[in-house]
XYZ file of C-alpha atoms in Angstrom:
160
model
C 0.000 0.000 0.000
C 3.080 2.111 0.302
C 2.733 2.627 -3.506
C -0.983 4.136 -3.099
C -0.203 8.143 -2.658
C -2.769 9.796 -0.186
C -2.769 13.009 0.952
C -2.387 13.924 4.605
C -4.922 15.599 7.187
C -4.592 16.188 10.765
C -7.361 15.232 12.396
C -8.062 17.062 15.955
C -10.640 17.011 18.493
C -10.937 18.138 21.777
C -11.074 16.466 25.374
C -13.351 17.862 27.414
C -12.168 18.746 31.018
C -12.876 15.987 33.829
C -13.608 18.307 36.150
C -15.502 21.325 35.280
C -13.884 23.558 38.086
C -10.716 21.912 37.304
C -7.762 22.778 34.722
C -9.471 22.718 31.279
C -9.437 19.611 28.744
C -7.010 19.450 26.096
C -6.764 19.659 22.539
C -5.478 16.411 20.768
C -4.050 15.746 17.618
C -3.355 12.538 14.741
C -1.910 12.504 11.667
C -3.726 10.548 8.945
C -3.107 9.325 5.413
C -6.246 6.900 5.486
C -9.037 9.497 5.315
C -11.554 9.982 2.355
C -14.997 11.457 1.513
C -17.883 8.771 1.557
C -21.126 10.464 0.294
C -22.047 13.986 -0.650
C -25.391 13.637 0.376
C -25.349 13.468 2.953
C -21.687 15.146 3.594
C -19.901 12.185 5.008
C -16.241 11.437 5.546
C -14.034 8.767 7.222
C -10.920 7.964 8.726
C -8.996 5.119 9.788
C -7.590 5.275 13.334
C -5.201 3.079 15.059
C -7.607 0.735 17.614
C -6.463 2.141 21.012
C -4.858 5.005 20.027
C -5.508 8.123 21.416
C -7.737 9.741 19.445
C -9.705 6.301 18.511
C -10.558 6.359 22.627
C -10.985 10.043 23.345
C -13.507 9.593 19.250
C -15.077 6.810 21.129
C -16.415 8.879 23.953
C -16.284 12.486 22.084
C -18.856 12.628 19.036
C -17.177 16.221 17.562
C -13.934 16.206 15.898
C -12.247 18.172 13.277
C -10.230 17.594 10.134
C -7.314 20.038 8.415
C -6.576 19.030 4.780
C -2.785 20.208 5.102
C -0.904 22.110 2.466
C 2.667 21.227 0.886
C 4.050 23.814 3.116
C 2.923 22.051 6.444
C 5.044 18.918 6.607
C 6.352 20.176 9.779
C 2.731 19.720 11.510
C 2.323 16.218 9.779
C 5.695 14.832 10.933
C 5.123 16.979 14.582
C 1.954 14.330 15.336
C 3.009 11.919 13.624
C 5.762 11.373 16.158
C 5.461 7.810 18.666
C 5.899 8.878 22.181
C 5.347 12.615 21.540
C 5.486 14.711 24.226
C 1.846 16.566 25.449
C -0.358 17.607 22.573
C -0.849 20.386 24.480
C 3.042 21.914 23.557
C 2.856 20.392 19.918
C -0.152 23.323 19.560
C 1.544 26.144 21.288
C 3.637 26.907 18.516
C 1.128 26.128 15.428
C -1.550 29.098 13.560
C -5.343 27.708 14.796
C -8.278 28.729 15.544
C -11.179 26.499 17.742
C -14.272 25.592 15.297
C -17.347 26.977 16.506
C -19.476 23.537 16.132
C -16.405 20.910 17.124
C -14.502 23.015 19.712
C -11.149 21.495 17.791
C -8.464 22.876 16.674
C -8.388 24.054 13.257
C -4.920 24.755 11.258
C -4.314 27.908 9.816
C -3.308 27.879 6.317
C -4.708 24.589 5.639
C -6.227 24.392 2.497
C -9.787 22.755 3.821
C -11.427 22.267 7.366
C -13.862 20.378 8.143
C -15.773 20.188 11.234
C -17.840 16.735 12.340
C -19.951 14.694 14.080
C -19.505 10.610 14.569
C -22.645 9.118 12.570
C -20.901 5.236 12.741
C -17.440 3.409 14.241
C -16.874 0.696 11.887
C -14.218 -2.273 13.788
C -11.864 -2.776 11.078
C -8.937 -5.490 11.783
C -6.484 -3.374 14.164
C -8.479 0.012 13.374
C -11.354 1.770 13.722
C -13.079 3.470 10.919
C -14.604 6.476 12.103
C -17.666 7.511 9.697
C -18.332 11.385 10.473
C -20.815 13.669 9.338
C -19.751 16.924 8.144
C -21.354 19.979 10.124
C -19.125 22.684 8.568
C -16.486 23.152 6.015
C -13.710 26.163 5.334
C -11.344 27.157 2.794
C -8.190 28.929 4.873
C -6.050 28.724 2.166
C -6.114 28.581 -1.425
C -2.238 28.628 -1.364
C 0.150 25.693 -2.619
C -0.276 22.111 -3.138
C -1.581 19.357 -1.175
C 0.881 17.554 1.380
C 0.841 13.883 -0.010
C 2.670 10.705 1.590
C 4.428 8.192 -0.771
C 6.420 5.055 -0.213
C 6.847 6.454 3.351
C 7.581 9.405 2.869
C 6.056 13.178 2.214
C 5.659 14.216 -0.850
C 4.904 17.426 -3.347
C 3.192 17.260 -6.399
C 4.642 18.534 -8.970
């Protein structure tokens, strides 16, 4: 599959606080290759997520979630949470151009050359992943700068 090219999203959501008089929850981050649209009526896009990864539990338990389509010129951000044993997602957003979508809560990249914001409609079980079905509540267009940011036999790409 390493000779499929894909292009590459980050996908974020974000985890509400425990304790509402406590510190507040924490926005979390995944880079993913394995994401596509599934129906245009209605809007409907998925992505594949590692089973018991991070943002496959936290998805599991929080419905809204957002995705950034990323531009060429954002390889850093792919490669930044992309990373095994990362330190807190919290830092790896200090640093990065977002703003919070007003229906998900998520992070959204700046500069990204499509957001979407959505809502879990199924979780398909899928060998060691979890397709997550989502429906799409809002879309933007940040950027109509540069090229996609694609991955190819392991590594990222530019078209062109």
């Amino acid at each position: 599959m390493s000779r499929l090219a894909a292009g590459v999203v980050l996908v974020t959501s974000h985890e509400p606080a425990l304790d509402p008089e406590g510190p507040p929850g924490e926005d979390v981050g995944m880079t993913a290759t394995a994401f596509m649209s599934v129906s245009l009526d209605p809007p409907l896009v998925l992505v594949s997520l590692r089973e018991g990864s991070r943002m496959d539990d936290l998805l599991a338990e929080q419905p809204l979630w957002a995705v950034s389509v990323l531009a060429q010129s954002q390889r850093h951000i792919a490669g930044r949470f992309a990373m095994k044993g990362r330190i807190s997602d919290r830092l790896l957003f200090e640093d990065i151009a977002h703003s919070r979508g007003a229906v998900s809560g998520a992070p959204l990249v700046g500069g990204a050359l499509a957001t979407l914001e959505c809502r879990t409609e199924q979780r398909v079980p899928a060998g060691d992943h979890t397709l997550v079905i989502g429906r799409v509540l809002a879309a933007g267009l940040p950027s109509t700068e540069g090229g996609p940011l694609t991955y190819f036999r392991g590594r990222y790409r530019h078209l062109g």
